XYZ file of C-alpha atoms in Angstrom:
592
model
C 86.481 133.073 104.650
C 89.592 132.824 102.495
C 91.195 129.632 103.304
C 94.577 129.151 104.929
C 95.048 125.708 103.283
C 98.055 125.056 101.134
C 95.720 124.022 98.183
C 94.047 127.445 98.287
C 96.927 129.292 96.856
C 99.569 128.814 94.180
C 102.473 126.758 95.311
C 104.042 124.641 92.591
C 107.038 126.182 90.935
C 109.701 123.392 90.981
C 109.070 122.834 87.402
C 105.742 124.764 86.917
C 103.772 124.405 83.644
C 103.280 127.259 81.278
C 100.071 126.582 79.875
C 96.528 125.229 80.942
C 97.164 121.835 79.081
C 98.868 118.980 81.064
C 101.730 117.300 79.421
C 101.572 113.458 78.808
C 103.372 112.575 82.105
C 101.239 114.766 84.187
C 98.247 112.988 82.723
C 99.749 109.768 83.761
C 100.185 111.027 87.135
C 96.580 111.875 87.715
C 96.094 108.338 89.207
C 98.202 109.450 91.974
C 96.288 112.738 92.597
C 98.090 115.235 90.191
C 95.848 118.004 88.830
C 97.140 120.655 86.405
C 97.519 123.893 88.168
C 94.615 126.256 87.581
C 95.148 129.407 85.594
C 97.063 131.851 87.916
C 98.548 135.213 86.692
C 102.359 135.169 86.344
C 102.941 137.885 88.972
C 100.899 135.857 91.503
C 103.051 132.799 90.566
C 106.234 134.619 91.092
C 105.113 136.576 94.256
C 102.085 134.856 95.615
C 99.974 137.125 97.986
C 99.174 136.327 101.667
C 95.851 134.935 102.510
C 93.433 137.118 104.242
C 90.313 136.161 106.355
C 87.114 136.834 104.305
C 84.469 139.436 105.360
C 82.124 136.679 106.388
C 84.184 135.854 109.551
C 84.320 139.427 110.716
C 80.704 140.005 110.101
C 79.764 136.936 112.285
C 82.182 138.266 114.986
C 80.665 141.803 114.667
C 84.222 143.481 113.843
C 83.776 146.693 111.661
C 85.732 146.581 108.311
C 88.137 149.224 109.377
C 89.052 147.386 112.697
C 89.255 144.072 110.842
C 91.812 145.543 108.347
C 93.946 146.699 111.380
C 93.535 143.344 113.078
C 94.739 141.571 109.984
C 97.796 143.772 109.641
C 98.495 143.446 113.359
C 98.225 139.599 113.347
C 101.287 139.459 111.123
C 103.605 140.134 113.923
C 101.193 140.121 116.847
C 100.196 136.477 116.192
C 103.809 135.218 116.257
C 104.730 137.380 119.128
C 101.855 136.056 121.248
C 102.725 132.342 120.378
C 106.435 133.058 121.385
C 105.246 134.832 124.538
C 103.336 131.694 125.618
C 106.401 129.401 124.547
C 108.840 131.815 126.681
C 106.740 131.486 129.833
C 106.686 127.910 129.630
C 110.438 127.606 128.940
C 111.417 130.009 131.661
C 109.028 128.547 134.422
C 111.288 127.315 137.132
C 114.209 127.105 134.660
C 116.648 126.329 137.433
C 114.964 123.298 138.421
C 116.106 120.506 138.912
C 118.915 122.067 140.685
C 121.319 119.591 139.238
C 123.891 118.878 136.561
C 121.646 116.921 134.150
C 123.064 114.514 131.423
C 125.741 116.250 129.309
C 125.411 119.485 131.152
C 128.319 118.169 133.013
C 130.589 119.014 129.809
C 128.916 121.923 128.261
C 128.281 123.977 131.462
C 131.715 123.861 132.443
C 133.307 124.330 129.247
C 131.230 127.267 128.593
C 132.294 128.810 131.886
C 136.003 128.262 131.087
C 135.557 129.889 127.688
C 133.959 133.043 129.174
C 136.662 133.200 131.903
C 139.834 132.353 129.941
C 138.899 131.906 126.207
C 139.550 128.225 125.930
C 138.187 124.974 127.645
C 139.974 123.597 130.697
C 140.437 120.132 132.139
C 137.906 119.812 134.941
C 138.567 117.541 137.798
C 136.180 114.652 138.306
C 133.468 114.949 140.780
C 133.488 118.639 140.675
C 129.684 119.034 139.775
C 128.416 118.879 143.560
C 131.065 121.527 144.451
C 129.702 123.676 141.742
C 126.143 123.297 142.678
C 127.023 124.063 146.452
C 129.076 127.033 146.004
C 130.612 127.775 142.340
C 132.711 130.706 143.770
C 134.853 128.113 145.494
C 135.771 126.293 142.195
C 138.477 127.763 140.300
C 138.607 127.498 136.520
C 141.417 125.177 135.418
C 144.136 126.577 133.324
C 145.240 123.120 131.955
C 143.646 122.624 128.498
C 140.699 120.294 128.169
C 140.256 118.020 125.226
C 136.779 118.898 123.739
C 135.144 117.345 120.631
C 132.677 120.160 119.322
C 133.389 123.605 118.076
C 132.869 126.595 120.508
C 129.892 128.673 119.234
C 127.308 126.877 121.342
C 129.405 126.891 124.514
C 130.076 130.608 123.979
C 126.297 131.135 123.858
C 125.745 128.926 126.968
C 128.615 131.018 128.665
C 126.726 134.299 128.085
C 123.976 133.289 130.275
C 126.523 132.092 132.912
C 128.126 135.548 132.736
C 124.949 137.266 133.309
C 123.336 134.981 135.871
C 126.193 133.045 137.533
C 127.634 129.558 137.392
C 124.317 128.034 138.224
C 121.723 125.921 136.535
C 119.703 128.929 135.728
C 122.581 130.617 134.314
C 123.882 128.019 132.009
C 120.341 127.200 130.753
C 119.383 130.861 130.263
C 120.502 131.463 126.766
C 119.393 128.072 125.449
C 115.880 128.918 126.786
C 116.086 132.439 124.984
C 117.054 130.745 121.630
C 114.231 128.102 122.187
C 111.754 130.893 122.497
C 113.041 132.840 119.598
C 112.970 129.707 117.531
C 109.235 129.602 118.002
C 108.936 133.042 116.889
C 111.034 132.467 113.928
C 109.069 129.389 112.954
C 105.826 131.395 113.088
C 107.065 133.991 110.791
C 108.763 131.306 108.555
C 105.381 129.367 108.241
C 103.516 132.443 107.600
C 106.079 133.299 104.535
C 106.084 129.606 103.247
C 102.307 129.077 103.373
C 101.200 132.745 102.783
C 99.163 132.391 105.841
C 99.347 133.756 109.305
C 97.025 131.157 110.746
C 99.201 128.434 109.420
C 102.413 130.038 110.513
C 101.252 130.548 114.067
C 99.953 127.060 114.049
C 103.376 125.589 113.080
C 105.017 127.855 115.876
C 102.364 126.722 118.361
C 103.259 123.122 117.688
C 106.810 123.755 118.327
C 105.956 125.524 121.558
C 104.235 122.280 122.812
C 106.646 119.697 121.370
C 108.290 117.914 124.420
C 111.608 117.388 122.769
C 112.033 121.124 121.749
C 110.886 122.023 125.293
C 113.288 119.936 127.271
C 116.282 120.884 124.989
C 115.310 124.454 125.497
C 115.627 123.978 129.289
C 119.018 122.041 129.099
C 122.464 123.367 128.511
C 123.279 121.096 125.397
C 124.461 122.256 122.102
C 121.762 120.641 119.949
C 119.003 123.356 120.507
C 121.621 126.030 119.604
C 122.323 124.007 116.204
C 118.667 123.877 115.602
C 118.298 127.793 116.126
C 120.884 128.414 113.623
C 119.551 125.758 110.996
C 116.163 127.330 111.253
C 117.682 130.901 110.989
C 119.432 129.950 107.729
C 116.275 128.404 106.327
C 114.375 131.396 107.123
C 117.028 133.727 105.416
C 117.038 131.611 102.190
C 113.289 131.759 102.189
C 113.216 135.577 102.271
C 115.857 135.713 99.700
C 113.728 133.392 97.502
C 111.025 136.045 97.828
C 113.580 138.951 97.294
C 114.940 137.294 93.824
C 111.462 136.516 92.643
C 110.354 140.010 93.210
C 113.389 141.340 91.292
C 112.496 139.029 88.293
C 108.674 140.162 88.404
C 109.981 143.871 88.396
C 112.049 143.359 85.373
C 109.536 141.492 83.168
C 107.490 143.301 80.520
C 103.911 144.099 80.966
C 101.554 144.179 77.852
C 98.847 146.720 77.112
C 96.387 145.298 79.499
C 98.757 145.448 82.367
C 99.333 141.830 82.555
C 102.909 140.639 83.422
C 104.262 138.425 80.570
C 107.080 136.014 80.623
C 110.223 137.098 78.756
C 113.080 134.569 77.996
C 115.739 137.455 77.531
C 114.893 138.899 81.035
C 114.467 135.551 82.659
C 117.818 134.031 81.446
C 119.950 137.154 81.395
C 118.997 139.240 84.503
C 121.655 139.370 87.138
C 119.971 139.563 90.507
C 123.049 141.280 92.019
C 123.587 141.704 95.837
C 121.526 139.233 97.856
C 122.107 140.208 101.613
C 119.822 137.612 102.884
C 121.843 134.812 101.143
C 124.941 136.130 102.959
C 122.941 136.121 106.198
C 122.152 132.405 105.526
C 125.778 131.867 105.109
C 126.675 133.385 108.384
C 123.826 131.334 110.114
C 125.102 127.950 108.518
C 128.510 128.811 109.722
C 127.577 129.281 112.978
C 125.592 126.068 112.886
C 128.693 124.301 111.667
C 130.621 126.024 114.489
C 128.356 124.588 116.935
C 128.141 120.864 115.735
C 129.770 119.458 112.699
C 126.607 117.901 111.260
C 125.585 121.478 110.294
C 127.932 120.647 107.268
C 125.414 118.291 105.889
C 122.673 120.869 106.212
C 124.734 123.541 104.353
C 125.066 121.221 101.467
C 121.399 120.398 101.363
C 120.233 123.935 101.689
C 122.805 125.032 99.123
C 121.278 122.517 96.642
C 117.716 123.544 97.574
C 118.262 127.343 96.870
C 119.834 126.622 93.463
C 116.722 124.747 92.534
C 114.612 127.597 93.790
C 116.555 129.740 91.455
C 115.885 127.475 88.409
C 112.157 127.443 89.271
C 112.060 131.005 89.360
C 113.820 131.645 86.075
C 111.593 129.007 84.475
C 108.451 130.699 85.931
C 109.700 134.097 84.560
C 110.231 132.456 80.878
C 113.624 131.081 80.740
C 113.804 128.279 77.938
C 117.102 127.032 79.496
C 116.776 127.746 83.337
C 119.414 125.470 84.403
C 121.931 127.037 82.068
C 120.680 130.433 83.119
C 121.255 129.697 86.805
C 124.562 128.183 86.034
C 125.767 131.469 84.398
C 124.075 133.844 86.530
C 123.500 132.563 90.019
C 125.703 129.481 90.857
C 128.977 131.354 91.484
C 127.334 134.087 93.485
C 125.279 131.576 95.480
C 128.462 129.652 96.379
C 130.415 132.676 97.335
C 127.721 134.249 99.551
C 127.237 131.050 101.516
C 130.262 128.497 101.535
C 133.149 131.034 102.127
C 131.162 133.169 104.455
C 130.313 129.924 106.347
C 133.820 128.741 106.622
C 135.082 132.303 107.649
C 132.326 132.421 110.365
C 133.688 128.852 111.511
C 137.207 130.066 111.773
C 136.217 133.186 113.483
C 134.469 131.051 116.216
C 137.854 129.618 117.146
C 139.311 133.121 117.980
C 139.680 132.513 121.693
C 141.608 129.321 121.148
C 143.778 130.877 118.339
C 144.881 134.166 120.408
C 145.679 132.187 123.441
C 149.184 131.006 122.432
C 151.125 131.491 125.693
C 153.047 128.337 126.518
C 151.502 127.958 130.029
C 147.980 128.998 129.093
C 146.601 127.800 125.719
C 143.745 125.430 124.430
C 144.215 121.711 123.659
C 146.896 121.261 120.724
C 147.421 124.978 120.381
C 151.059 124.205 120.357
C 150.905 121.121 118.328
C 152.484 122.806 115.108
C 155.295 124.140 117.333
C 156.179 120.937 118.962
C 154.970 117.584 117.702
C 154.002 119.013 114.206
C 157.349 120.591 113.348
C 158.565 120.026 109.832
C 156.703 118.835 106.895
C 155.546 120.476 103.668
C 152.928 122.762 105.165
C 155.160 124.768 107.340
C 154.547 127.818 105.212
C 151.024 128.151 106.780
C 150.543 129.843 110.152
C 150.982 127.602 113.198
C 147.513 128.259 114.407
C 146.067 126.906 111.291
C 148.135 123.934 111.164
C 147.441 123.156 114.829
C 143.733 123.643 114.214
C 143.749 121.355 111.282
C 145.428 118.596 113.285
C 143.015 119.290 116.268
C 139.995 118.814 113.748
C 141.444 115.690 112.262
C 141.663 114.104 115.810
C 138.168 115.227 116.646
C 136.979 113.708 113.312
C 138.451 110.353 114.302
C 136.860 110.544 117.716
C 133.379 110.903 116.266
C 133.395 108.392 113.626
C 134.870 105.718 115.983
C 132.524 106.654 118.870
C 130.870 103.104 119.231
C 130.970 102.373 122.966
C 127.415 101.449 124.113
C 124.996 103.650 126.073
C 121.866 102.879 127.798
C 119.939 105.577 125.987
C 121.498 105.084 122.551
C 119.058 104.628 119.543
C 119.089 103.918 115.872
C 117.848 106.786 113.685
C 115.081 104.544 112.170
C 113.335 104.830 115.582
C 113.607 108.488 116.065
C 110.469 109.447 114.215
C 108.164 107.156 116.320
C 110.124 107.973 119.613
C 111.529 104.537 120.076
C 113.977 105.131 122.623
C 113.931 108.695 124.409
C 116.867 109.863 126.754
C 116.417 110.294 130.525
C 118.323 113.344 131.597
C 117.620 113.300 135.109
C 115.792 110.620 137.439
C 115.134 110.732 141.008
C 113.335 108.309 143.240
C 111.531 109.552 146.511
C 110.353 107.273 149.278
C 107.651 107.986 151.574
C 105.074 109.191 148.821
C 101.684 108.553 150.364
C 99.987 109.238 147.083
C 101.388 106.118 145.428
C 100.385 102.437 146.102
C 104.165 101.707 146.109
C 104.955 104.545 148.515
C 107.359 106.045 146.165
C 107.265 109.081 143.883
C 109.397 109.754 140.851
C 111.004 112.819 139.184
C 112.412 112.766 135.626
C 113.436 114.931 132.834
C 112.907 112.762 129.756
C 114.086 114.076 126.334
C 111.100 112.869 124.357
C 108.773 114.628 121.900
C 105.096 115.052 122.392
C 104.025 111.676 121.207
C 100.844 112.592 119.414
C 102.584 115.269 117.621
C 105.407 113.139 116.324
C 103.135 110.234 115.388
C 100.968 112.636 113.514
C 104.212 113.944 111.910
C 104.710 110.442 110.455
C 101.435 110.818 108.413
C 102.334 114.500 107.496
C 105.615 113.557 106.099
C 103.927 111.083 103.744
C 101.531 113.669 102.828
C 104.436 116.206 102.344
C 106.408 113.808 100.030
C 103.083 112.986 97.964
C 102.577 116.594 97.570
C 106.084 117.243 96.505
C 106.313 114.385 94.101
C 102.865 114.501 92.569
C 101.633 118.033 92.873
C 105.040 119.493 92.412
C 104.827 121.878 95.487
C 108.099 123.611 96.224
C 106.710 124.223 99.770
C 106.527 120.575 100.399
C 109.935 119.825 98.913
C 111.576 122.658 101.290
C 110.017 120.917 104.383
C 111.070 117.544 103.166
C 114.667 119.009 102.567
C 114.756 120.285 106.201
C 113.781 117.064 107.688
C 116.112 115.076 105.327
C 119.165 117.321 106.127
C 118.797 116.913 109.766
C 117.965 113.254 109.801
C 119.343 111.257 106.792
C 123.128 111.976 107.482
C 122.719 109.869 110.749
C 121.924 106.755 108.699
C 125.629 106.916 107.597
C 126.690 106.444 111.179
C 124.356 103.737 112.548
C 127.360 101.930 114.291
C 127.989 105.244 116.128
C 126.470 106.015 119.551
C 123.673 108.462 118.779
C 120.775 109.696 120.459
C 117.121 110.593 120.000
C 117.759 114.161 120.986
C 119.864 114.767 117.957
C 116.408 115.015 116.085
C 115.750 118.295 117.525
C 117.399 119.864 114.691
C 114.548 118.698 112.287
C 111.644 119.108 114.807
C 110.633 122.677 113.287
C 110.372 121.156 109.875
C 108.095 118.292 111.348
C 105.833 121.072 112.766
C 105.639 122.705 109.427
C 104.817 119.359 107.794
C 101.939 118.864 110.358
C 100.704 122.448 109.965
C 100.715 121.825 106.061
C 98.647 118.700 106.667
C 96.104 120.329 108.915
C 95.841 123.128 106.284
C 94.966 120.315 103.857
C 92.466 118.948 106.318
C 90.833 122.403 106.759
C 90.459 122.458 102.783
C 90.411 125.188 100.362
C 88.237 128.298 100.102
C 85.297 128.185 97.750
C 87.032 129.525 94.802
C 86.946 127.902 91.351
C 90.682 127.071 91.339
C 90.535 125.500 94.769
C 87.352 123.491 93.878
C 89.180 122.186 90.817
C 92.201 120.829 92.900
C 89.445 118.819 94.918
C 87.612 117.862 91.887
C 84.389 119.586 92.935
C 81.868 121.236 90.637
C 81.211 125.098 91.116
C 78.961 125.900 93.998
C 78.887 122.214 94.969
C 77.535 122.341 98.599
C 79.811 119.352 99.397
C 82.670 121.776 99.426
C 81.319 123.523 102.759
C 80.654 120.157 104.330
C 83.956 118.928 103.600
C 85.482 122.132 105.108
C 83.304 121.743 108.188
C 84.418 118.139 108.808
C 87.876 119.143 108.109
C 87.889 121.963 110.715
C 86.438 119.714 113.183
C 89.031 116.934 112.667
C 91.991 119.638 112.548
C 90.638 121.136 115.733
C 90.463 117.685 117.581
C 94.061 116.931 116.408
C 95.597 120.104 117.627
C 93.577 119.929 120.972
C 94.718 116.414 121.381
C 98.522 117.303 120.803
C 98.065 120.262 123.508
C 96.703 117.739 125.804
C 99.330 115.239 125.268
C 101.946 117.941 126.148
C 100.258 118.831 129.230
C 99.846 115.099 130.341
C 103.628 114.600 129.918
C 104.530 117.864 131.652
C 105.741 116.249 134.760
C 108.278 114.090 132.745
C 109.510 117.422 130.878
C 109.953 119.513 133.947
C 111.200 117.079 136.576
C 108.007 117.381 138.604
C 107.666 114.955 141.534
C 104.511 112.528 140.798
C 103.524 109.137 142.265
C 105.404 106.212 140.644
C 101.979 104.819 139.600
C 101.397 108.074 137.524
C 105.063 107.904 136.135
C 104.423 104.399 134.957
C 101.080 105.243 133.421
C 103.123 107.733 131.324
C 105.597 105.076 130.059
C 103.460 104.056 126.977
C 106.375 101.971 125.503
C 108.611 99.579 127.349
C 111.512 101.132 125.622
C 110.812 104.483 127.384
C 112.022 102.999 130.758
């Protein structure tokens, strides 16, 4: 069978070597596991092929070659769609339960309803949640402006579900569940493109489908899952753009008399790649992420640097002698224009409802600031709406950086990766429970990742970092970038009140890391290049034994993760269980 493992195909292009002999620094890195990349053609290095199951598998299964070929073609989309369908069933199952306003839904559900109905957020009276749950038709939308501290895109999206299904728990959770399901589909396709393996792509998506934090956030009307969706979409667009640009380079390079693609410095340094629509799509996605929550800004910066380094690697592989200079001349300005200004314009467009409602009696918070408290000054030549918006944003920034009031469920970002302090969104104690020794049952919605998946991800991240640093694998670098972009910025605000569920933005990249590690556990195919990476001799039977052991270990790990998700299912869905069973699931004291 052709391997789906990361080692089985080329992958190192962030500083790829151009000859079979390792340089001196690479020789020194051998002690850490570095091996020179086996000889691979230039075309395959620029545009690596997708792996295909070998004929031996189909022969064992008794599948005819023609049908096998059709199944392989079908699996490219059929596999991801099947995984997404399972994820969707899980996420929409009893989506309206618990019939309650849980955690911060008390803000976003009501703000979203106001946006849909009048274009700006209103100031809701206290203790209105019970009235909304009993009969939302009897609760008018307040016209007085409400002070909100997040941009509007996530709330517009939540509001679409409310417009379709009413001002009810199912209505305000509907669109978040849709995005949660679609993000599983996206990750399957992203993983397939990243690893050139349908199996590993579907594995990454399947892991996301059974992650508890992603599952809970997909069933709750908060903004962070919406942010995650647009971040993942932007990453997928940039990944597609990477392949598109490398195909352009490969098509422009010369071919020798034997039909072999050859590097060419003039082409590699002088070719203009022109219109790159996927980069513009990434700019729109990053703008929508930033227009959902401001930490999307950090991710935009990280992804921008990542895609520039991808261009450097592509031009170096194509034969550029000075790849950084070539990228500076040919790619940097187009890359900036197609992402940053596009993202900023997208962000401004998201405030359209607030901008156009400038009636003195019906308008958003601070909409009239430029005409009242902000009169005069040296910036009066700017439109009033822009000056008012800038003031509003400044006030929101001050709020965010000075939010230090304590909270029961706050946590330090150092503890996120090991699930140190999850967040309880909903808890209800029920008396008269005959199944429990205490006579009580408990219902809870706990925002916590699937523990075995996250703890496996701790080791996977170490593997990814090792592979990036010592094997120079760009895929590992991309995964590390996604995790760092969503996680590292929070270390700058450790005094701020922050929560574990913010980590949902980088959960897809944790799943990619675990999938990459599992691919390594499975091991490479029996090809010479793959054996060289493992240090095996040709036709060494230890290779097959290693793959068998690796397959068993990988299978056990995946099954344990699935079991762990099922075990914690009651805590993800608010299902009533005996208090004894609830306590059995509190594996750490900090989870209570």
